[in-house]
Amino acid sequence: LEIDNTELLHMLESRESLKAKVEEAIAVLQAHQATRDDRPLVTTVGSLNLTWPMYGIHNGTYEGQYFSITRTCSVDTGLFVLYHAYKAGSDSFRNLFKNDIRNVFIALRETFEYVESHGWTVARLHWLKRHQLLDTKTHDEKYDLLNTLNKIVFDYVKPMQEFDIKSECICTACPKRVRKYSSVDITLRKIDNKYPNYIDSFENDSMGTCGTNLGPDEPQNYPEEYSVDEKYPVTDIKTNNTQIVKRYICQAPRTIYKQYLKYISPFIIISVETNEPLMEELPDPLSIGQHEYKLSAGITNTHSHFTAIIKANDGSYVCFDDMNSKGCFPYDASEKFNGLTINQYLSNDEL
């Protein structure tokens, strides 16, 4: 593993660091053995037998080039949970990926096709090269994927769940009476200490305070309430410097209109409010506007190692860990996870 002196000293002082390095060494040996055997690794999720990606890529070939990559758990876990949902869905569900309106549909479809035709090494390299995620090699001529799962996988998947947020201030003099911008971020929040089976912003209009910047001078004859903020941050786009200035702020009521997904998204990536909820607490299915989504997986991050809790079609739970020799193993749904879920679209023939 070519451990330098600084890392070695840290391992001697930290049992967690030592344990992680031992697990990495085991994964390297297992991957090497799998390469020698030249047979795909297979794991079981419910009634499905699926090939799965083991931690690390060692002299993998793609488009005539060789790649060695360490700390691949982000791409392994992110793509595997999406692939499981793809295989667990109906033909109608898989047909959603034939949509070329956004690049993400093409990228996922090609990646899944590579899994089945060339195996996980080529599929992962295709994803990483397509999204220009292999930039700089380490001193030992390897690529290091130490990063968040969002940055490696989910940020490229979320555009399929794009929606507009439109709001309107009741004040006719407000300089930004109507606002509209796009977002891909969806959060499930508790209501009365329980997670609802819907996302409220996709069901109802809501009211809030406007908050529009009215400028440095006090408004004259402004028809609605306003306040003064003595510590309003203003950033210069050219210099990126931020100054604290005085600004007047519109305090009129603002209506935030009900939201709608722009596309029928096969997957919805959702942030779950509160730290470390339980899988069994989460609604299944979950309504997002006129669409229904079933719970497919939850993501866990332990000391920068990503694993997943996957819910199979038969209702059982398994944990996926690219460092475990079995790939997937039984999991207790009463245990906690880190609060990011993957939800799978329920087509009409599955409802």
PDB file of N, CA and C in Angstrom, residues 19 27 57 73-74 105 116 120 208 241 246 272:
ATOM      1  N   LYS A  19      -7.418   0.413  11.569  1.00  0.00           N
ATOM      2  CA  LYS A  19      -8.475  -0.500  11.135  1.00  0.00           C
ATOM      3  C   LYS A  19      -8.868  -0.227   9.681  1.00  0.00           C
ATOM      4  N   ALA A  27      -9.309  -5.460   1.097  1.00  0.00           N
ATOM      5  CA  ALA A  27     -10.062  -5.212  -0.134  1.00  0.00           C
ATOM      6  C   ALA A  27      -9.159  -5.299  -1.360  1.00  0.00           C
ATOM      7  N   ILE A  57      -9.776   0.147  -7.770  1.00  0.00           N
ATOM      8  CA  ILE A  57      -9.565  -0.271  -9.154  1.00  0.00           C
ATOM      9  C   ILE A  57      -8.065  -0.391  -9.353  1.00  0.00           C
ATOM     10  N   CYS A  73     -15.159   4.128  -2.615  1.00  0.00           N
ATOM     11  CA  CYS A  73     -16.459   3.797  -2.007  1.00  0.00           C
ATOM     12  C   CYS A  73     -17.566   4.748  -2.450  1.00  0.00           C
ATOM     13  N   SER A  74     -17.239   5.996  -2.768  1.00  0.00           N
ATOM     14  CA  SER A  74     -18.283   6.933  -3.186  1.00  0.00           C
ATOM     15  C   SER A  74     -18.897   6.515  -4.519  1.00  0.00           C
ATOM     16  N   PHE A 105     -29.817  11.100 -18.011  1.00  0.00           N
ATOM     17  CA  PHE A 105     -30.496   9.887 -18.453  1.00  0.00           C
ATOM     18  C   PHE A 105     -29.560   9.046 -19.329  1.00  0.00           C
ATOM     19  N   GLU A 116     -23.408  -4.490 -17.406  1.00  0.00           N
ATOM     20  CA  GLU A 116     -23.881  -5.783 -17.888  1.00  0.00           C
ATOM     21  C   GLU A 116     -23.072  -6.334 -19.062  1.00  0.00           C
ATOM     22  N   TRP A 120     -18.065  -4.066 -13.743  1.00  0.00           N
ATOM     23  CA  TRP A 120     -18.069  -2.854 -12.927  1.00  0.00           C
ATOM     24  C   TRP A 120     -16.835  -1.979 -13.095  1.00  0.00           C
ATOM     25  N   GLY A 208     -44.529  33.206   3.455  1.00  0.00           N
ATOM     26  CA  GLY A 208     -43.307  33.584   4.147  1.00  0.00           C
ATOM     27  C   GLY A 208     -43.148  35.089   4.101  1.00  0.00           C
ATOM     28  N   ASN A 241     -15.040  39.967  -2.610  1.00  0.00           N
ATOM     29  CA  ASN A 241     -14.962  40.558  -1.275  1.00  0.00           C
ATOM     30  C   ASN A 241     -16.361  40.863  -0.767  1.00  0.00           C
ATOM     31  N   LYS A 246     -25.590  48.745   5.351  1.00  0.00           N
ATOM     32  CA  LYS A 246     -26.955  48.995   5.804  1.00  0.00           C
ATOM     33  C   LYS A 246     -27.908  48.877   4.619  1.00  0.00           C
ATOM     34  N   VAL A 272     -32.896  13.914   4.410  1.00  0.00           N
ATOM     35  CA  VAL A 272     -33.862  13.706   5.481  1.00  0.00           C
ATOM     36  C   VAL A 272     -33.462  14.564   6.674  1.00  0.00           C
TER      37      VAL A 272
END
